[in-house]
CSV table of C-alpha atoms in Angstrom, one decimal:
chain,number,residue,atom,x,y,z
A,1,MET,CA,-55.5,22.2,114.9
A,2,CYS,CA,-54.1,25.6,115.3
A,3,ALA,CA,-55.7,28.4,113.3
A,4,GLN,CA,-53.3,30.3,111.2
A,5,ARG,CA,-52.5,33.7,112.5
A,6,SER,CA,-51.8,36.8,110.4
A,7,GLU,CA,-49.3,39.5,111.2
A,8,GLU,CA,-51.8,41.4,113.4
A,9,GLY,CA,-52.1,38.4,115.6
A,10,ILE,CA,-55.7,37.3,114.4
A,11,SER,CA,-56.7,34.3,112.5
A,12,LYS,CA,-57.7,34.3,108.9
A,13,ASP,CA,-61.3,33.4,109.9
A,14,GLU,CA,-61.5,36.4,112.2
A,15,ALA,CA,-60.1,38.7,109.6
A,16,LYS,CA,-62.8,37.5,107.2
A,17,GLU,CA,-65.5,38.0,109.7
A,18,ARG,CA,-64.3,41.6,110.4
A,19,GLU,CA,-64.3,42.4,106.6
A,20,ILE,CA,-67.8,41.0,106.3
A,21,ARG,CA,-69.1,43.1,109.4
A,22,ARG,CA,-67.3,46.2,107.8
A,23,LEU,CA,-69.1,45.7,104.5
A,24,GLU,CA,-72.4,45.1,106.3
A,25,ASP,CA,-72.1,48.1,108.8
A,26,PRO,CA,-70.8,51.0,106.6
A,27,PRO,CA,-68.8,53.6,108.6
A,28,VAL,CA,-69.6,57.2,108.3
A,29,HIS,CA,-67.1,59.2,106.4
A,30,ARG,CA,-67.2,63.0,106.3
A,31,GLY,CA,-71.0,62.9,106.8
A,32,GLU,CA,-71.6,60.5,104.0
A,33,TYR,CA,-72.5,56.7,104.2
A,34,TRP,CA,-70.5,54.6,101.8
A,35,ARG,CA,-70.2,50.9,100.9
A,36,ALA,CA,-67.7,49.0,98.9
A,37,ASP,CA,-70.4,47.9,96.4
A,38,MET,CA,-72.1,51.4,96.1
A,39,ALA,CA,-70.9,54.5,94.5
A,40,VAL,CA,-71.8,57.8,96.1
A,41,VAL,CA,-72.1,61.0,94.0
A,42,GLN,CA,-72.1,64.4,95.8
A,43,GLN,CA,-74.1,66.9,93.7
A,44,PRO,CA,-73.1,70.6,93.7
A,45,THR,CA,-74.3,72.7,96.6
A,46,GLN,CA,-77.0,75.3,96.0
A,47,VAL,CA,-77.1,78.5,98.1
A,48,VAL,CA,-80.4,80.3,98.4
A,49,THR,CA,-80.9,83.6,100.0
A,50,VAL,CA,-84.3,84.6,101.3
A,51,THR,CA,-85.0,88.2,102.0
A,52,THR,CA,-88.1,89.1,104.0
A,53,THR,CA,-89.5,92.2,105.5
A,54,ASN,CA,-91.7,92.8,108.4
A,55,ARG,CA,-95.2,93.0,107.0
A,56,ASP,CA,-97.0,93.9,110.2
A,57,ILE,CA,-99.2,97.0,110.4
A,58,GLY,CA,-96.8,99.7,111.7
A,59,GLN,CA,-96.3,103.2,112.4
A,60,TRP,CA,-93.7,105.8,111.1
A,61,SER,CA,-90.5,104.9,113.1
A,62,THR,CA,-89.8,108.5,113.8
A,63,GLY,CA,-92.2,111.6,114.1
A,64,VAL,CA,-92.3,114.5,111.5
A,65,CYS,CA,-90.4,116.7,113.9
A,66,ASP,CA,-87.9,114.0,115.1
A,67,CYS,CA,-85.2,115.5,113.0
A,68,CYS,CA,-82.4,115.1,115.5
A,69,ALA,CA,-83.1,111.3,115.6
A,70,ASP,CA,-80.8,110.9,112.7
A,71,MET,CA,-78.3,113.8,112.5
A,72,GLU,CA,-76.9,112.6,109.1
A,73,THR,CA,-80.3,113.0,107.5
A,74,CYS,CA,-81.0,116.4,109.3
A,75,CYS,CA,-77.7,117.8,108.1
A,76,CYS,CA,-78.2,116.5,104.6
A,77,GLY,CA,-81.7,118.0,104.6
A,78,TYR,CA,-80.4,121.4,105.8
A,79,TRP,CA,-77.3,121.7,103.8
A,80,CYS,CA,-78.3,119.9,100.5
A,81,PHE,CA,-82.0,119.3,100.4
A,82,PRO,CA,-82.4,118.4,96.8
A,83,CYS,CA,-79.6,115.7,97.2
A,84,MET,CA,-81.6,114.1,100.1
A,85,GLN,CA,-84.8,114.3,98.0
A,86,CYS,CA,-83.0,112.5,95.2
A,87,GLN,CA,-81.6,109.9,97.4
A,88,THR,CA,-85.0,109.2,99.2
A,89,ALA,CA,-86.7,108.8,95.8
A,90,SER,CA,-83.9,106.4,94.8
A,91,MET,CA,-84.1,104.3,98.0
A,92,ASN,CA,-87.9,103.8,97.3
A,93,GLY,CA,-87.1,102.5,93.9
A,94,TRP,CA,-88.1,105.6,91.9
A,95,CYS,CA,-86.1,107.6,89.5
A,96,CYS,CA,-83.7,110.0,91.5
A,97,CYS,CA,-84.9,112.9,89.2
A,98,MET,CA,-88.6,112.6,90.3
A,99,PRO,CA,-88.3,115.1,93.1
A,100,MET,CA,-87.1,117.7,90.6
A,101,LEU,CA,-90.7,117.6,88.9
A,102,ASP,CA,-92.4,118.3,92.4
A,103,PHE,CA,-94.7,121.1,91.5
A,104,CYS,CA,-97.5,121.8,94.1
A,105,CYS,CA,-96.2,118.8,96.2
A,106,VAL,CA,-97.7,116.2,93.9
A,107,VAL,CA,-94.6,114.0,93.6
A,108,SER,CA,-94.0,114.4,97.4
A,109,CYS,CA,-97.5,113.2,98.2
A,110,LEU,CA,-97.2,110.3,95.8
A,111,LEU,CA,-93.9,109.2,97.3
A,112,ARG,CA,-95.1,109.5,100.8
A,113,SER,CA,-98.2,107.4,99.9
A,114,SER,CA,-96.0,104.8,98.2
A,115,ILE,CA,-93.8,104.5,101.4
A,116,ARG,CA,-96.9,104.1,103.5
A,117,GLU,CA,-98.3,101.5,101.3
A,118,ARG,CA,-95.2,99.5,101.0
A,119,HIS,CA,-94.7,99.5,104.7
A,120,ASN,CA,-98.3,99.1,105.8
A,121,ILE,CA,-98.3,102.4,107.7
A,122,PRO,CA,-101.7,103.7,108.2
A,123,GLY,CA,-102.7,107.1,106.8
A,124,SER,CA,-104.4,108.9,104.0
A,125,PHE,CA,-103.4,110.7,100.9
A,126,CYS,CA,-105.1,113.9,102.2
A,127,ASP,CA,-103.1,113.6,105.5
A,128,ASP,CA,-99.9,113.2,103.5
A,129,CYS,CA,-100.7,116.3,101.4
A,130,CYS,CA,-101.6,118.4,104.5
A,131,LYS,CA,-98.3,117.5,106.3
A,132,LEU,CA,-96.2,118.3,103.2
A,133,LEU,CA,-98.0,121.6,102.8
A,134,TRP,CA,-97.3,122.7,106.3
A,135,CYS,CA,-93.8,121.0,107.1
A,136,TYR,CA,-92.3,120.2,103.7
A,137,THR,CA,-88.7,119.8,104.8
A,138,CYS,CA,-89.4,117.8,108.0
A,139,VAL,CA,-91.7,115.4,106.1
A,140,TRP,CA,-89.1,114.7,103.5
A,141,CYS,CA,-86.6,114.1,106.4
A,142,GLN,CA,-89.0,111.7,108.0
A,143,MET,CA,-89.5,109.8,104.8
A,144,HIS,CA,-85.7,109.5,104.3
A,145,ARG,CA,-85.2,108.3,108.0
A,146,GLU,CA,-88.0,105.8,107.5
A,147,LEU,CA,-86.5,104.2,104.4
A,148,LYS,CA,-83.2,104.0,106.2
A,149,ILE,CA,-84.5,102.4,109.1
A,150,ARG,CA,-86.5,99.9,107.0
A,151,GLN,CA,-83.6,99.1,104.9
A,152,ASN,CA,-81.6,98.1,108.0
A,153,ARG,CA,-84.5,96.0,109.4
A,154,THR,CA,-84.6,93.8,106.2
A,155,MET,CA,-83.9,90.3,107.4
A,156,SER,CA,-81.9,87.9,105.2
A,157,SER,CA,-81.3,84.2,105.8
A,158,THR,CA,-79.2,81.8,103.7
A,159,VAL,CA,-80.3,78.2,103.1
A,160,VAL,CA,-77.7,75.7,101.9
A,161,THR,CA,-79.0,72.6,100.2
A,162,SER,CA,-77.1,69.6,98.8
A,163,GLN,CA,-78.2,66.4,97.3
A,164,VAL,CA,-76.4,63.0,97.7
A,165,MET,CA,-77.3,60.4,95.0
A,166,SER,CA,-76.1,56.8,95.2
A,167,GLY,CA,-75.9,54.5,92.2
């Protein structure tokens, strides 16, 4: 007996076997497995951004007298020193008006100590106060440069997660 042939030129038995194999070995479709007897639900994608900073023991990125290392900071400190002070305090997370209360360098010493502690830069409060008493403008420029450099070094990575549920 001759097996009946479909329009594609294969017998009904071969077509049935192919259909069974297709259901047993599910193909990959857009990165997801699927089967005729199983529903797949794609959950919404979650995006998580992780920000990290370098927590190693470090040094000041520039010296007290390295004013020419960043001409923008140097010019801002020369032409509009109070503006640079307010911006520096703000970059450290302080109220921008704090430098206006800087009598006897107290606020400046506290800000410099805060920057050192936040970025694990060795030093002492006494050292901070001495530098500010002798080189007030240069130390403020150094703090401003340091915060600008550390802001640019902050690393950010994005993690995308998704969940596929089958039912």
